[in-house]
mmCIF file of C-alpha atoms in Angstrom:
data_model
loop_
_atom_site.group_PDB
_atom_site.id
_atom_site.type_symbol
_atom_site.label_atom_id
_atom_site.label_comp_id
_atom_site.label_asym_id
_atom_site.label_seq_id
_atom_site.Cartn_x
_atom_site.Cartn_y
_atom_site.Cartn_z
ATOM 1 C CA MET A 576 101.782 96.590 -87.962
ATOM 2 C CA SER A 577 99.500 93.621 -87.226
ATOM 3 C CA GLU A 578 98.452 92.995 -83.620
ATOM 4 C CA LYS A 579 100.167 89.600 -83.815
ATOM 5 C CA ASP A 580 103.510 91.240 -84.491
ATOM 6 C CA ILE A 581 105.665 92.494 -81.650
ATOM 7 C CA LYS A 582 108.197 95.278 -81.878
ATOM 8 C CA LYS A 583 111.608 94.672 -80.405
ATOM 9 C CA ASN A 584 114.664 96.926 -80.730
ATOM 10 C CA GLY A 585 112.942 98.793 -83.532
ATOM 11 C CA LYS A 586 112.215 95.605 -85.500
ATOM 12 C CA VAL A 587 108.955 93.756 -85.982
ATOM 13 C CA LYS A 588 108.976 90.147 -84.842
ATOM 14 C CA ASN A 589 106.252 87.894 -86.209
ATOM 15 C CA TYR A 590 105.665 85.048 -83.767
ATOM 16 C CA THR A 591 102.945 83.414 -85.855
ATOM 17 C CA ARG A 592 105.290 82.156 -88.561
ATOM 18 C CA LYS A 593 107.862 79.476 -87.822
ATOM 19 C CA TYR A 594 110.053 77.331 -90.034
ATOM 20 C CA ALA A 595 111.519 73.838 -89.706
ATOM 21 C CA LYS A 596 114.920 75.341 -88.878
ATOM 22 C CA ASP A 597 113.371 76.988 -85.794
ATOM 23 C CA PHE A 598 112.678 73.563 -84.256
ATOM 24 C CA ASN A 599 116.129 72.171 -83.599
ATOM 25 C CA ILE A 600 118.523 70.832 -80.974
ATOM 26 C CA LEU A 601 118.582 74.207 -79.221
ATOM 27 C CA THR A 602 114.800 74.021 -78.841
ATOM 28 C CA ILE A 603 115.129 70.562 -77.293
ATOM 29 C CA LEU A 604 117.881 71.726 -74.939
ATOM 30 C CA TYR A 605 115.796 74.720 -73.880
ATOM 31 C CA GLN A 606 112.829 72.415 -73.249
ATOM 32 C CA PHE A 607 115.070 70.105 -71.209
ATOM 33 C CA TYR A 608 116.257 73.033 -69.110
ATOM 34 C CA ALA A 609 112.739 74.425 -68.597
ATOM 35 C CA LEU A 610 111.226 71.039 -67.721
ATOM 36 C CA TYR A 611 113.938 69.213 -65.765
ATOM 37 C CA ILE A 612 115.966 72.051 -64.259
ATOM 38 C CA VAL A 613 113.213 74.577 -63.532
ATOM 39 C CA PHE A 614 109.659 73.191 -63.598
ATOM 40 C CA LEU A 615 109.994 69.709 -62.073
ATOM 41 C CA PRO A 616 112.245 70.691 -59.119
ATOM 42 C CA PHE A 617 109.948 73.642 -58.379
ATOM 43 C CA SER A 618 106.732 71.635 -58.735
ATOM 44 C CA PHE A 619 108.138 68.859 -56.496
ATOM 45 C CA LEU A 620 107.719 71.230 -53.543
ATOM 46 C CA PHE A 621 103.958 71.416 -54.048
ATOM 47 C CA TYR A 622 102.934 68.484 -56.249
ATOM 48 C CA SER A 623 103.509 64.796 -56.860
ATOM 49 C CA ILE A 624 103.182 63.915 -60.538
ATOM 50 C CA LYS A 625 101.930 60.525 -61.696
ATOM 51 C CA TYR A 626 102.359 59.726 -65.363
ATOM 52 C CA LYS A 627 100.566 56.780 -66.998
ATOM 53 C CA LYS A 628 101.876 56.169 -70.498
ATOM 54 C CA ASN A 629 100.273 54.148 -73.261
ATOM 55 C CA ILE A 630 102.239 51.515 -75.164
ATOM 56 C CA ASN A 631 100.016 52.232 -78.177
ATOM 57 C CA ALA A 632 101.171 55.858 -78.408
ATOM 58 C CA PRO A 633 102.627 56.628 -81.855
ATOM 59 C CA LYS A 634 106.395 56.507 -82.234
ATOM 60 C CA THR A 635 106.291 59.154 -84.954
ATOM 61 C CA PRO A 636 105.422 62.862 -84.548
ATOM 62 C CA CYS A 637 101.734 63.509 -83.924
ATOM 63 C CA ILE A 638 99.335 66.111 -82.583
ATOM 64 C CA VAL A 639 99.383 65.890 -78.792
ATOM 65 C CA ALA A 640 95.950 67.004 -77.592
ATOM 66 C CA PRO A 641 95.516 67.468 -73.825
ATOM 67 C CA ASN A 642 92.656 69.029 -71.925
ATOM 68 C CA HIS A 643 93.585 72.453 -70.548
ATOM 69 C CA ILE A 644 93.286 73.238 -66.832
ATOM 70 C CA SER A 645 96.334 75.328 -65.891
ATOM 71 C CA TYR A 646 99.401 77.214 -67.048
ATOM 72 C CA PHE A 647 101.416 74.099 -66.127
ATOM 73 C CA ASP A 648 99.833 72.104 -68.948
ATOM 74 C CA PRO A 649 102.522 72.661 -71.636
ATOM 75 C CA PHE A 650 105.108 71.188 -69.265
ATOM 76 C CA LEU A 651 102.808 68.306 -68.338
ATOM 77 C CA ALA A 652 102.080 67.660 -72.021
ATOM 78 C CA THR A 653 105.835 67.494 -72.638
ATOM 79 C CA ILE A 654 106.146 64.807 -69.974
ATOM 80 C CA ALA A 655 103.504 62.823 -71.851
ATOM 81 C CA SER A 656 105.027 63.290 -75.309
ATOM 82 C CA GLY A 657 108.732 63.638 -74.615
ATOM 83 C CA LEU A 658 111.056 66.432 -75.694
ATOM 84 C CA GLY A 659 110.905 67.622 -79.279
ATOM 85 C CA ILE A 660 107.475 69.193 -79.270
ATOM 86 C CA ALA A 661 106.102 72.518 -80.473
ATOM 87 C CA TYR A 662 103.157 74.377 -78.959
ATOM 88 C CA MET A 663 100.306 76.440 -80.278
ATOM 89 C CA ALA A 664 99.884 79.364 -77.873
ATOM 90 C CA LYS A 665 97.288 82.116 -77.854
ATOM 91 C CA LYS A 666 98.585 85.264 -79.500
ATOM 92 C CA GLU A 667 97.748 87.307 -76.387
ATOM 93 C CA LEU A 668 100.651 85.654 -74.534
ATOM 94 C CA PHE A 669 103.085 87.060 -77.091
ATOM 95 C CA GLU A 670 101.607 90.518 -76.723
ATOM 96 C CA GLU A 671 102.119 90.748 -72.936
ATOM 97 C CA SER A 672 105.865 91.414 -73.034
ATOM 98 C CA ASN A 673 108.936 90.862 -75.184
ATOM 99 C CA TYR A 674 110.462 88.740 -72.410
ATOM 100 C CA ILE A 675 107.546 86.289 -72.345
ATOM 101 C CA ALA A 676 107.306 86.231 -76.141
ATOM 102 C CA LYS A 677 111.003 85.505 -76.577
ATOM 103 C CA ASN A 678 111.147 82.711 -74.031
ATOM 104 C CA ILE A 679 108.017 80.826 -75.023
ATOM 105 C CA SER A 680 109.171 81.122 -78.628
ATOM 106 C CA ARG A 681 112.473 79.509 -77.619
ATOM 107 C CA LEU A 682 110.471 76.658 -76.098
ATOM 108 C CA GLY A 683 108.955 75.991 -79.513
ATOM 109 C CA ALA A 684 105.703 77.932 -79.226
ATOM 110 C CA PHE A 685 104.131 80.041 -81.952
ATOM 111 C CA ALA A 686 101.232 82.474 -81.774
ATOM 112 C CA VAL A 687 97.759 81.534 -82.995
ATOM 113 C CA ASN A 688 94.386 83.187 -83.246
ATOM 114 C CA ARG A 689 92.006 81.076 -81.137
ATOM 115 C CA GLU A 690 88.999 82.392 -83.036
ATOM 116 C CA LYS A 691 89.964 80.956 -86.407
ATOM 117 C CA LEU A 692 92.536 78.783 -88.166
ATOM 118 C CA GLU A 693 94.762 81.136 -90.149
ATOM 119 C CA VAL A 694 97.040 80.392 -93.107
ATOM 120 C CA SER A 695 100.142 81.268 -91.054
ATOM 121 C CA THR A 696 99.112 78.706 -88.425
ATOM 122 C CA ILE A 697 98.767 75.969 -91.033
ATOM 123 C CA LYS A 698 102.125 76.836 -92.604
ATOM 124 C CA SER A 699 103.893 76.870 -89.229
ATOM 125 C CA ALA A 700 102.304 73.539 -88.248
ATOM 126 C CA LYS A 701 103.562 71.944 -91.447
ATOM 127 C CA GLU A 702 107.065 73.186 -90.646
ATOM 128 C CA VAL A 703 106.843 71.572 -87.187
ATOM 129 C CA PHE A 704 106.362 68.149 -88.763
ATOM 130 C CA LYS A 705 109.070 68.787 -91.347
ATOM 131 C CA ALA A 706 111.395 69.134 -88.366
ATOM 132 C CA LYS A 707 110.131 65.773 -86.981
ATOM 133 C CA PHE A 708 108.629 67.458 -83.917
ATOM 134 C CA SER A 709 105.205 66.729 -82.450
ATOM 135 C CA LEU A 710 102.723 69.559 -81.974
ATOM 136 C CA CYS A 711 100.762 70.287 -78.794
ATOM 137 C CA ILE A 712 97.288 71.739 -79.305
ATOM 138 C CA PHE A 713 94.675 72.308 -76.601
ATOM 139 C CA PRO A 714 91.315 71.536 -78.261
ATOM 140 C CA GLN A 715 89.435 73.404 -75.520
ATOM 141 C CA GLY A 716 91.202 76.618 -76.503
ATOM 142 C CA GLY A 717 91.443 78.326 -73.127
ATOM 143 C CA ILE A 718 91.804 76.995 -69.599
ATOM 144 C CA ARG A 719 88.728 75.115 -68.323
ATOM 145 C CA LYS A 720 88.616 74.287 -64.603
ATOM 146 C CA ASN A 721 84.998 73.087 -64.355
ATOM 147 C CA LYS A 722 85.846 69.368 -64.744
ATOM 148 C CA LYS A 723 83.649 69.116 -67.825
ATOM 149 C CA ILE A 724 84.425 68.232 -71.424
ATOM 150 C CA GLU A 725 82.137 70.478 -73.417
ATOM 151 C CA THR A 726 82.007 71.730 -77.003
ATOM 152 C CA ILE A 727 85.493 72.117 -78.443
ATOM 153 C CA ASN A 728 87.083 73.845 -81.410
ATOM 154 C CA LYS A 729 87.553 71.476 -84.341
ATOM 155 C CA GLY A 730 90.665 73.285 -85.579
ATOM 156 C CA PHE A 731 92.975 70.550 -84.274
ATOM 157 C CA VAL A 732 91.090 67.997 -86.380
ATOM 158 C CA VAL A 733 91.223 70.115 -89.528
ATOM 159 C CA LEU A 734 94.945 70.591 -88.992
ATOM 160 C CA ALA A 735 95.552 66.866 -88.377
ATOM 161 C CA LYS A 736 93.912 66.061 -91.715
ATOM 162 C CA MET A 737 95.919 68.734 -93.520
ATOM 163 C CA VAL A 738 99.279 67.512 -92.240
ATOM 164 C CA LYS A 739 98.178 63.840 -92.173
ATOM 165 C CA VAL A 740 99.190 62.965 -88.627
ATOM 166 C CA ASP A 741 97.323 61.139 -85.890
ATOM 167 C CA ILE A 742 96.032 62.708 -82.677
ATOM 168 C CA LEU A 743 97.121 61.598 -79.202
ATOM 169 C CA PRO A 744 94.589 62.392 -76.423
ATOM 170 C CA VAL A 745 96.109 63.311 -73.056
ATOM 171 C CA ALA A 746 94.195 63.821 -69.802
ATOM 172 C CA ILE A 747 95.592 66.119 -67.103
ATOM 173 C CA THR A 748 93.969 66.351 -63.663
ATOM 174 C CA GLY A 749 94.867 67.552 -60.183
ATOM 175 C CA VAL A 750 95.830 71.146 -60.878
ATOM 176 C CA GLU A 751 92.372 72.597 -61.479
ATOM 177 C CA GLN A 752 93.293 74.677 -58.447
ATOM 178 C CA TYR A 753 96.907 75.666 -57.744
ATOM 179 C CA ASN A 754 98.527 74.452 -54.545
ATOM 180 C CA TRP A 755 101.189 76.506 -52.743
ATOM 181 C CA ASN A 756 101.220 74.515 -49.485
ATOM 182 C CA ILE A 757 104.558 72.698 -49.211
ATOM 183 C CA PHE A 758 103.215 70.649 -46.294
ATOM 184 C CA LYS A 759 100.440 69.124 -48.384
ATOM 185 C CA ARG A 760 101.613 68.116 -51.817
ATOM 186 C CA GLN A 761 98.847 67.889 -54.396
ATOM 187 C CA LYS A 762 98.650 64.969 -56.829
ATOM 188 C CA ILE A 763 98.746 65.619 -60.576
ATOM 189 C CA ASN A 764 97.764 62.808 -62.932
ATOM 190 C CA ILE A 765 98.839 62.624 -66.568
ATOM 191 C CA GLN A 766 97.315 59.846 -68.638
ATOM 192 C CA VAL A 767 97.839 59.093 -72.324
ATOM 193 C CA GLY A 768 94.977 57.664 -74.363
ATOM 194 C CA ASN A 769 94.801 55.704 -77.601
ATOM 195 C CA PRO A 770 95.838 57.475 -80.802
ATOM 196 C CA ILE A 771 93.050 58.670 -83.101
ATOM 197 C CA SER A 772 93.584 58.299 -86.836
ATOM 198 C CA TYR A 773 93.325 61.439 -88.929
ATOM 199 C CA LEU A 774 91.522 59.294 -91.512
ATOM 200 C CA GLU A 775 88.396 59.120 -89.359
ATOM 201 C CA ASP A 776 85.454 61.449 -89.933
ATOM 202 C CA GLU A 777 85.820 64.892 -88.293
ATOM 203 C CA ASP A 778 82.861 64.409 -85.951
ATOM 204 C CA GLU A 779 84.080 60.924 -85.006
ATOM 205 C CA ILE A 780 87.531 62.260 -84.128
ATOM 206 C CA ILE A 781 86.073 65.008 -81.948
ATOM 207 C CA GLU A 782 83.737 62.640 -80.130
ATOM 208 C CA ASN A 783 86.519 60.067 -79.686
ATOM 209 C CA TRP A 784 88.788 62.710 -78.144
ATOM 210 C CA ARG A 785 86.020 63.983 -75.868
ATOM 211 C CA LYS A 786 85.105 60.508 -74.618
ATOM 212 C CA GLN A 787 88.678 59.397 -74.039
ATOM 213 C CA VAL A 788 89.679 62.513 -72.118
ATOM 214 C CA ALA A 789 86.451 62.556 -70.086
ATOM 215 C CA ASP A 790 86.943 58.887 -69.187
ATOM 216 C CA MET A 791 90.632 59.234 -68.257
ATOM 217 C CA ALA A 792 90.059 62.420 -66.260
ATOM 218 C CA ASN A 793 86.783 61.251 -64.740
ATOM 219 C CA TYR A 794 85.193 64.465 -65.999
ATOM 220 C CA GLU A 795 81.587 65.044 -66.963
ATOM 221 C CA LEU A 796 80.962 64.720 -70.689
ATOM 222 C CA VAL A 797 78.561 67.496 -71.717
#
């Protein structure tokens, strides 16, 4: 059994491979429940969320590419993109427990190897767009709380060119450190940048994303 497979009730569940049928109305309803019934009411106790949209954001499915500063980011990315989004999640999350694996899979997430772009990842991404969903990818890979935009993995660019969809930069700030003080609500900012065409050169796309996110977040560009 591969390390990316998880055993449940005697069966092997592969969370790296998803199909268009897996991204459906039930996924959207589950996202609605998780975002509007659970996350936002809970976060309201500790945070105020400010969302600045961009009228130039694509109306068709795209790769939503936020910086990554907390475990809240998938929810915050969904606010920026709207419901009907899938997520690339590190395979280690699916290996922690069957409960976590099952529920993040229901939200539209699938497991990926952060070290390299695998065939199963490409196939699953293509299925996302067949279902007319957008796809959230964190170009930084893991969580980065140092308020710097440094070297990033170019996998999101390679994937954008393969599936021929544009990239939407999103900047998230204000939750570099978690706040659990209900008497002092912390401000979270979500800002959407200008879409980046997949037709641009790889290096140009990466530098465009880095500059936009650094500028919106007021982070240091390294």
